[in-house]
Short mmCIF file of C-alpha atoms in Angstrom, two decimals:
data_model
loop_
_atom_site.label_atom_id
_atom_site.label_comp_id
_atom_site.label_asym_id
_atom_site.label_seq_id
_atom_site.Cartn_x
_atom_site.Cartn_y
_atom_site.Cartn_z
CA UNK A 195 0.00 0.00 0.00
CA UNK A 196 2.78 2.53 0.79
CA UNK A 197 4.17 1.78 -2.66
CA UNK A 198 0.79 2.49 -4.24
CA UNK A 199 0.49 5.77 -2.36
CA UNK A 200 4.01 6.73 -3.40
CA UNK A 201 3.19 5.96 -7.05
CA UNK A 202 0.01 8.04 -6.81
CA UNK A 203 2.02 10.93 -5.39
CA UNK A 204 4.60 10.75 -8.17
CA UNK A 205 1.92 10.59 -10.88
CA UNK A 206 0.10 13.47 -9.25
CA UNK A 207 3.24 15.62 -9.33
CA UNK A 208 3.80 14.78 -12.99
CA UNK A 209 0.25 15.79 -13.85
CA UNK A 210 0.56 19.06 -11.96
CA UNK A 211 3.44 20.28 -14.10
CA UNK A 212 6.96 19.68 -15.38
CA UNK A 213 9.78 18.96 -12.97
CA UNK A 214 11.40 22.31 -13.75
CA UNK A 215 8.38 24.14 -12.34
CA UNK A 216 7.89 26.09 -15.57
CA UNK A 217 4.35 27.23 -16.28
CA UNK A 218 2.87 25.62 -19.37
CA UNK A 219 0.12 26.94 -21.62
CA UNK A 220 -3.06 24.90 -21.72
CA UNK A 221 -6.06 24.81 -23.98
CA UNK A 222 -9.45 25.96 -22.64
CA UNK A 223 -10.59 23.57 -19.93
CA UNK A 224 -13.78 22.64 -21.74
CA UNK A 225 -11.88 21.58 -24.85
CA UNK A 226 -9.51 19.37 -22.90
CA UNK A 227 -12.27 17.92 -20.78
CA UNK A 228 -14.53 17.21 -23.73
CA UNK A 229 -11.94 15.63 -26.00
CA UNK A 230 -9.95 12.44 -25.51
CA UNK A 231 -7.13 14.04 -27.52
CA UNK A 232 -5.06 16.76 -25.86
CA UNK A 233 -3.66 19.11 -28.49
CA UNK A 234 -0.20 20.50 -27.64
CA UNK A 235 -0.36 24.13 -26.57
CA UNK A 236 2.31 25.09 -29.10
CA UNK A 237 0.56 23.41 -32.03
CA UNK A 238 0.59 25.40 -35.27
CA UNK A 239 -2.86 25.26 -36.85
CA UNK A 240 -2.05 27.27 -39.97
CA UNK A 241 -1.71 24.08 -42.00
CA UNK A 242 -2.60 21.37 -39.52
CA UNK A 243 -6.13 20.78 -40.77
CA UNK A 244 -5.48 20.25 -44.47
CA UNK A 245 -2.79 20.49 -47.10
CA UNK A 246 -2.90 23.57 -49.32
CA UNK A 247 -3.67 21.42 -52.36
CA UNK A 248 -6.83 19.97 -50.77
CA UNK A 249 -10.22 21.58 -50.79
CA UNK A 250 -11.37 22.73 -47.36
CA UNK A 251 -14.50 21.35 -45.73
CA UNK A 252 -16.51 24.45 -44.85
CA UNK A 253 -19.19 25.16 -42.24
CA UNK A 254 -21.11 28.45 -42.26
CA UNK A 255 -23.05 29.33 -39.11
CA UNK A 256 -25.96 31.76 -39.26
CA UNK A 257 -26.20 30.81 -42.89
CA UNK A 258 -29.67 32.19 -43.62
CA UNK A 259 -28.69 35.77 -42.81
CA UNK A 260 -27.88 38.46 -45.35
CA UNK A 261 -24.43 37.11 -46.23
CA UNK A 262 -24.51 33.37 -45.53
CA UNK A 263 -26.37 32.16 -48.61
CA UNK A 264 -24.28 34.32 -50.93
CA UNK A 265 -21.09 33.10 -49.30
CA UNK A 266 -22.19 29.47 -49.62
CA UNK A 267 -22.93 29.88 -53.33
CA UNK A 268 -19.60 31.66 -53.83
CA UNK A 269 -17.57 29.01 -52.00
CA UNK A 270 -19.40 26.10 -53.66
CA UNK A 271 -18.30 27.36 -57.05
CA UNK A 272 -14.73 27.28 -55.80
CA UNK A 273 -14.64 24.16 -53.61
CA UNK A 274 -17.59 22.06 -54.81
CA UNK A 275 -21.20 21.93 -53.65
CA UNK A 276 -20.78 19.13 -51.14
CA UNK A 277 -17.77 20.73 -49.43
CA UNK A 278 -19.72 23.73 -48.12
CA UNK A 279 -22.36 23.20 -45.41
CA UNK A 280 -24.86 25.95 -44.64
CA UNK A 281 -26.30 25.90 -41.12
CA UNK A 282 -28.90 27.83 -39.17
CA UNK A 283 -31.62 27.33 -36.54
CA UNK A 284 -34.29 28.20 -39.10
CA UNK A 285 -35.75 26.04 -41.84
CA UNK A 286 -34.31 27.06 -45.22
CA UNK A 287 -36.53 27.84 -48.21
CA UNK A 288 -36.74 25.02 -50.75
CA UNK A 289 -34.44 26.66 -53.30
CA UNK A 290 -31.69 27.04 -50.68
CA UNK A 291 -32.24 23.53 -49.34
CA UNK A 292 -31.86 22.13 -52.84
CA UNK A 293 -28.75 24.17 -53.63
CA UNK A 294 -26.40 22.22 -51.35
CA UNK A 295 -25.97 20.76 -47.85
CA UNK A 296 -28.09 22.58 -45.24
CA UNK A 297 -28.29 21.45 -41.63
CA UNK A 298 -29.62 22.56 -38.25
CA UNK A 299 -26.99 24.10 -35.99
CA UNK A 300 -27.46 26.02 -32.75
CA UNK A 301 -24.25 27.81 -31.78
CA UNK A 302 -25.46 27.97 -28.18
CA UNK A 303 -25.40 24.15 -28.09
CA UNK A 304 -21.71 23.32 -27.78
CA UNK A 305 -22.22 19.58 -28.13
CA UNK A 306 -24.27 20.00 -31.32
CA UNK A 307 -21.64 22.28 -32.83
CA UNK A 308 -18.83 19.91 -31.94
CA UNK A 309 -20.65 16.91 -33.45
CA UNK A 310 -21.17 18.78 -36.72
CA UNK A 311 -17.47 19.63 -36.98
CA UNK A 312 -16.38 16.07 -36.20
CA UNK A 313 -18.99 14.23 -38.28
CA UNK A 314 -18.40 16.35 -41.37
CA UNK A 315 -14.62 16.71 -41.22
CA UNK A 316 -14.84 20.51 -41.09
CA UNK A 317 -11.58 22.42 -41.63
CA UNK A 318 -12.83 25.99 -42.23
CA UNK A 319 -15.54 27.68 -40.17
CA UNK A 320 -17.24 30.96 -41.12
CA UNK A 321 -19.10 32.26 -38.07
CA UNK A 322 -21.92 34.52 -39.25
CA UNK A 323 -24.42 34.00 -36.41
CA UNK A 324 -25.12 37.41 -34.84
CA UNK A 325 -27.83 39.88 -33.98
CA UNK A 326 -27.14 43.11 -35.88
CA UNK A 327 -27.04 46.65 -34.50
CA UNK A 328 -30.68 47.80 -34.39
CA UNK A 329 -32.08 44.34 -33.59
CA UNK A 330 -29.48 43.84 -30.87
CA UNK A 331 -30.43 47.07 -29.12
CA UNK A 332 -34.04 45.89 -29.03
CA UNK A 333 -33.06 42.59 -27.36
CA UNK A 334 -29.80 42.97 -25.46
CA UNK A 335 -30.11 39.67 -23.55
CA UNK A 336 -30.47 37.65 -26.74
CA UNK A 337 -27.67 39.62 -28.39
CA UNK A 338 -25.34 38.78 -25.48
CA UNK A 339 -26.20 35.10 -25.76
CA UNK A 340 -25.83 34.83 -29.54
CA UNK A 341 -22.99 37.29 -30.13
CA UNK A 342 -20.84 36.47 -27.08
CA UNK A 343 -21.71 33.04 -25.68
CA UNK A 344 -22.09 31.62 -29.19
CA UNK A 345 -18.69 33.04 -30.12
CA UNK A 346 -17.07 31.34 -27.13
CA UNK A 347 -18.46 27.99 -28.26
CA UNK A 348 -17.14 28.53 -31.77
CA UNK A 349 -13.68 29.54 -30.53
CA UNK A 350 -13.39 26.47 -28.30
CA UNK A 351 -14.50 24.09 -31.05
CA UNK A 352 -12.12 25.75 -33.52
CA UNK A 353 -9.16 25.37 -31.16
CA UNK A 354 -9.98 21.79 -30.26
CA UNK A 355 -10.22 20.67 -33.87
CA UNK A 356 -7.58 22.89 -35.49
CA UNK A 357 -9.96 24.87 -37.70
CA UNK A 358 -9.24 27.97 -39.71
CA UNK A 359 -11.83 30.39 -38.31
CA UNK A 360 -13.32 33.50 -39.91
CA UNK A 361 -15.43 35.86 -37.79
CA UNK A 362 -16.73 39.02 -39.48
CA UNK A 363 -16.50 42.31 -37.63
CA UNK A 364 -18.04 45.63 -38.57
CA UNK A 365 -17.84 49.41 -38.68
CA UNK A 366 -20.04 49.10 -35.59
CA UNK A 367 -16.95 48.01 -33.64
CA UNK A 368 -15.93 51.69 -33.59
CA UNK A 369 -17.53 54.43 -31.51
CA UNK A 370 -17.95 58.20 -31.20
CA UNK A 371 -14.39 58.68 -29.90
CA UNK A 372 -12.81 56.77 -32.80
CA UNK A 373 -11.17 58.68 -35.66
CA UNK A 374 -13.93 58.79 -38.29
CA UNK A 375 -12.42 59.82 -41.62
CA UNK A 376 -10.57 57.63 -42.21
CA UNK A 377 -10.72 55.11 -39.37
CA UNK A 378 -7.46 53.10 -39.09
CA UNK A 379 -7.13 49.43 -38.20
CA UNK A 380 -5.75 50.22 -34.75
CA UNK A 381 -7.32 53.02 -32.75
CA UNK A 382 -9.69 53.74 -29.87
CA UNK A 383 -12.93 51.82 -30.48
CA UNK A 384 -15.37 52.14 -27.53
CA UNK A 385 -18.65 51.30 -29.33
CA UNK A 386 -21.99 52.10 -27.69
CA UNK A 387 -24.15 49.26 -28.97
CA UNK A 388 -24.22 45.66 -27.78
CA UNK A 389 -23.53 44.65 -31.37
CA UNK A 390 -20.39 46.78 -31.48
CA UNK A 391 -19.24 45.71 -28.03
CA UNK A 392 -19.68 42.05 -28.95
CA UNK A 393 -17.68 42.53 -32.15
CA UNK A 394 -14.78 44.18 -30.31
CA UNK A 395 -14.96 41.23 -27.94
CA UNK A 396 -14.83 38.84 -30.92
CA UNK A 397 -11.80 40.60 -32.41
CA UNK A 398 -9.87 40.52 -29.13
CA UNK A 399 -10.85 36.97 -28.19
CA UNK A 400 -9.91 35.70 -31.66
CA UNK A 401 -6.54 37.42 -31.49
CA UNK A 402 -6.01 36.13 -27.94
CA UNK A 403 -6.77 32.55 -29.02
CA UNK A 404 -4.38 33.01 -31.95
CA UNK A 405 -1.50 34.17 -29.75
CA UNK A 406 -2.24 31.83 -26.82
CA UNK A 407 -3.33 28.62 -28.55
CA UNK A 408 -2.22 29.03 -32.17
CA UNK A 409 -5.78 29.34 -33.55
CA UNK A 410 -5.75 30.41 -37.19
CA UNK A 411 -8.19 33.29 -36.65
CA UNK A 412 -9.01 35.77 -39.41
CA UNK A 413 -11.37 38.74 -39.27
CA UNK A 414 -12.51 41.58 -41.54
CA UNK A 415 -14.34 44.71 -40.46
CA UNK A 416 -17.13 44.95 -43.02
CA UNK A 417 -18.66 48.25 -44.11
CA UNK A 418 -22.41 48.28 -44.74
CA UNK A 419 -22.95 45.38 -47.17
CA UNK A 420 -25.40 45.80 -50.05
CA UNK A 421 -26.74 42.64 -51.64
CA UNK A 422 -29.38 42.18 -54.31
CA UNK A 423 -30.73 38.73 -53.48
CA UNK A 424 -31.38 39.01 -49.74
CA UNK A 425 -33.60 41.02 -47.44
CA UNK A 426 -32.28 43.56 -44.90
CA UNK A 427 -31.28 41.92 -41.63
CA UNK A 428 -31.90 44.63 -39.02
CA UNK A 429 -28.76 46.73 -39.42
CA UNK A 430 -28.35 50.50 -39.43
CA UNK A 431 -27.07 50.52 -43.02
CA UNK A 432 -30.06 48.49 -44.28
CA UNK A 433 -31.60 51.55 -45.91
CA UNK A 434 -29.03 51.12 -48.70
CA UNK A 435 -30.54 47.70 -49.48
CA UNK A 436 -34.21 48.53 -48.97
CA UNK A 437 -34.05 51.58 -51.22
CA UNK A 438 -33.63 49.38 -54.30
CA UNK A 439 -36.56 47.11 -53.42
CA UNK A 440 -38.85 50.12 -52.92
CA UNK A 441 -37.54 52.13 -55.88
CA UNK A 442 -38.37 49.34 -58.32
CA UNK A 443 -41.62 48.29 -56.66
CA UNK A 444 -43.13 51.67 -55.68
CA UNK A 445 -40.97 54.39 -57.20
CA UNK A 446 -40.42 55.93 -53.75
CA UNK A 447 -38.58 55.26 -50.51
CA UNK A 448 -38.78 56.52 -46.94
CA UNK A 449 -35.32 56.68 -45.34
CA UNK A 450 -34.79 56.39 -41.58
CA UNK A 451 -31.44 58.25 -41.60
CA UNK A 452 -30.71 61.91 -42.29
CA UNK A 453 -29.91 62.71 -45.94
CA UNK A 454 -26.35 63.80 -45.03
CA UNK A 455 -25.40 60.63 -43.08
CA UNK A 456 -22.21 59.38 -44.73
CA UNK A 457 -21.22 55.76 -44.09
CA UNK A 458 -18.81 53.28 -45.70
CA UNK A 459 -20.52 50.71 -47.96
CA UNK A 460 -19.59 47.74 -50.14
CA UNK A 461 -21.31 45.58 -52.74
CA UNK A 462 -21.62 41.95 -51.69
CA UNK A 463 -19.48 40.59 -54.53
CA UNK A 464 -16.51 42.58 -53.23
CA UNK A 465 -17.29 41.48 -49.67
CA UNK A 466 -17.38 37.78 -50.52
CA UNK A 467 -14.23 37.98 -52.60
CA UNK A 468 -12.38 39.80 -49.80
CA UNK A 469 -13.51 37.14 -47.33
CA UNK A 470 -12.16 34.30 -49.46
CA UNK A 471 -8.95 36.18 -50.25
CA UNK A 472 -8.09 36.75 -46.60
CA UNK A 473 -8.90 33.11 -45.80
CA UNK A 474 -6.61 31.89 -48.58
CA UNK A 475 -3.80 34.33 -47.81
CA UNK A 476 -0.61 32.67 -46.51
CA UNK A 477 -0.35 33.12 -42.75
CA UNK A 478 3.08 34.73 -43.09
CA UNK A 479 1.59 37.53 -45.24
CA UNK A 480 -0.78 38.65 -42.48
CA UNK A 481 0.68 41.41 -40.32
CA UNK A 482 -2.49 41.41 -38.19
CA UNK A 483 -5.54 39.22 -37.67
CA UNK A 484 -8.27 41.87 -37.95
CA UNK A 485 -8.37 44.13 -41.02
CA UNK A 486 -10.49 47.01 -42.26
CA UNK A 487 -11.79 46.70 -45.81
CA UNK A 488 -13.30 49.62 -47.71
CA UNK A 489 -14.90 50.35 -51.08
CA UNK A 490 -17.04 53.53 -51.13
CA UNK A 491 -18.75 56.00 -48.81
CA UNK A 492 -21.99 57.81 -49.60
CA UNK A 493 -25.02 59.48 -48.05
CA UNK A 494 -28.71 58.58 -48.55
CA UNK A 495 -29.05 61.75 -50.62
CA UNK A 496 -26.18 60.77 -52.94
CA UNK A 497 -27.53 57.24 -53.30
CA UNK A 498 -30.99 58.60 -54.17
CA UNK A 499 -29.50 60.91 -56.81
CA UNK A 500 -27.78 57.94 -58.45
CA UNK A 501 -31.00 55.89 -58.40
CA UNK A 502 -32.85 58.86 -59.93
CA UNK A 503 -30.58 58.66 -62.99
CA UNK A 504 -32.10 55.24 -63.75
CA UNK A 505 -35.65 55.84 -62.45
CA UNK A 506 -36.49 59.50 -63.14
CA UNK A 507 -39.79 59.37 -61.20
CA UNK A 508 -38.11 58.04 -58.06
CA UNK A 509 -38.72 60.04 -54.89
CA UNK A 510 -37.13 59.81 -51.45
CA UNK A 511 -38.52 61.15 -48.17
CA UNK A 512 -37.02 61.11 -44.69
CA UNK A 513 -38.50 59.92 -41.40
CA UNK A 514 -35.46 59.77 -39.13
CA UNK A 515 -35.30 56.98 -36.58
CA UNK A 516 -33.50 58.59 -33.64
CA UNK A 517 -32.06 55.29 -32.37
CA UNK A 518 -30.58 54.30 -35.74
CA UNK A 519 -29.35 57.84 -36.37
CA UNK A 520 -27.53 57.88 -33.04
CA UNK A 521 -25.83 54.62 -33.96
CA UNK A 522 -24.82 55.91 -37.41
CA UNK A 523 -23.46 59.17 -35.98
CA UNK A 524 -20.92 57.17 -33.95
CA UNK A 525 -19.66 55.10 -36.87
CA UNK A 526 -16.81 55.79 -39.34
CA UNK A 527 -17.27 57.91 -42.44
CA UNK A 528 -14.62 55.83 -44.23
CA UNK A 529 -12.22 53.03 -43.35
CA UNK A 530 -8.46 53.03 -43.89
CA UNK A 531 -7.81 49.62 -45.46
CA UNK A 532 -4.23 50.25 -46.56
CA UNK A 533 -2.94 47.27 -44.56
CA UNK A 534 -5.29 44.85 -46.35
CA UNK A 535 -4.27 46.30 -49.71
CA UNK A 536 -0.60 45.93 -48.82
CA UNK A 537 -0.60 42.54 -47.04
CA UNK A 538 -2.89 40.44 -49.25
CA UNK A 539 -3.49 42.76 -52.23
CA UNK A 540 -7.12 43.60 -51.47
CA UNK A 541 -8.81 45.76 -54.13
CA UNK A 542 -12.51 46.56 -54.57
CA UNK A 543 -14.29 46.48 -57.95
CA UNK A 544 -17.58 48.31 -57.31
CA UNK A 545 -18.00 52.05 -56.82
CA UNK A 546 -21.36 53.82 -56.44
CA UNK A 547 -22.40 53.97 -60.14
CA UNK A 548 -21.58 50.29 -60.72
CA UNK A 549 -23.36 49.36 -57.48
CA UNK A 550 -26.60 51.15 -58.41
CA UNK A 551 -26.63 49.80 -61.97
CA UNK A 552 -26.09 46.25 -60.75
CA UNK A 553 -28.74 46.45 -58.03
CA UNK A 554 -31.39 47.95 -60.29
CA UNK A 555 -30.67 45.48 -63.09
CA UNK A 556 -31.15 42.64 -60.62
CA UNK A 557 -34.47 44.03 -59.42
CA UNK A 558 -35.71 44.77 -62.94
CA UNK A 559 -35.73 48.56 -63.11
CA UNK A 560 -35.86 48.43 -66.91
CA UNK A 561 -39.25 46.73 -66.69
CA UNK A 562 -40.55 49.36 -64.28
CA UNK A 563 -39.33 52.25 -66.43
CA UNK A 564 -40.98 50.74 -69.51
CA UNK A 565 -44.27 50.34 -67.60
CA UNK A 566 -44.10 53.91 -66.32
CA UNK A 567 -43.49 55.27 -69.78
#
């Protein structure tokens, strides 16, 4: 028995730490406790999940939001339909369900998320689940759960299974005390919405996990994203999407921001291409893990003037939403994306005229003009 106790003591000392007494880095306790495999703390995940010649196995969370479906279609053209899995807690429309793999995934259910990653051999994860700015302010408790607790689950799963992780950030991660024109990558942020606070949290947690555990974390701060084939998702910049729906359908639009409110914007094709480019960029080319990207900045008045060139009878009126206006007044006027352009050769394709022409062509403005005439 004394021998057994002595052996237990020796084993216990070995488990507590190395003989030298040096402090070792450990993975998050949940990851170690949940997995039979303990990943070395100094593991390099930049190429651990797949060779560069292989196609990644992709999971998109929050896939039925404004960007998820477009991203899935974009990545499926590159990596194959069956290699990109769209997930959400909602039932997808038939045309999305038929377009490629779609599954149920609740990011607040850690076990469910982990099973999906393991069962499908996921190597890249795009985490799009979030409550946006205006919606988040209306339901702060839910925003904290989805935007913060959900992020923690994703980070832990990504570390445990050596994933390359993309988490989008936003102009909403900046605040009234940030430099506004242009806003650099590194500056005071201090946002005043739960959406912005949660995105700053995501940026810092992702960078912490990268430096502490070797997680291959990548993040872009998106401007307002304008897409033709999706509905607005509750964000402050959504007027720049809704205006095209209403212009073609009704010939008029009521804007909830002041006519002079200038914000950075981007067409979705540029956004999706930037997202893939930063994910494919060699790790050694990245001087940081969170980048600004920029394309154009305009006001509601300037956007309406451009729409009017295509639809002469178009009219815009203003009914300012004080809550959304307060959010917009604290956001950047333009983003300095010089680091993205230098490090991984980012370059946008769409300026305001190309954006308006593309959006109106998609929604069939030619048909409306012909009917009006």
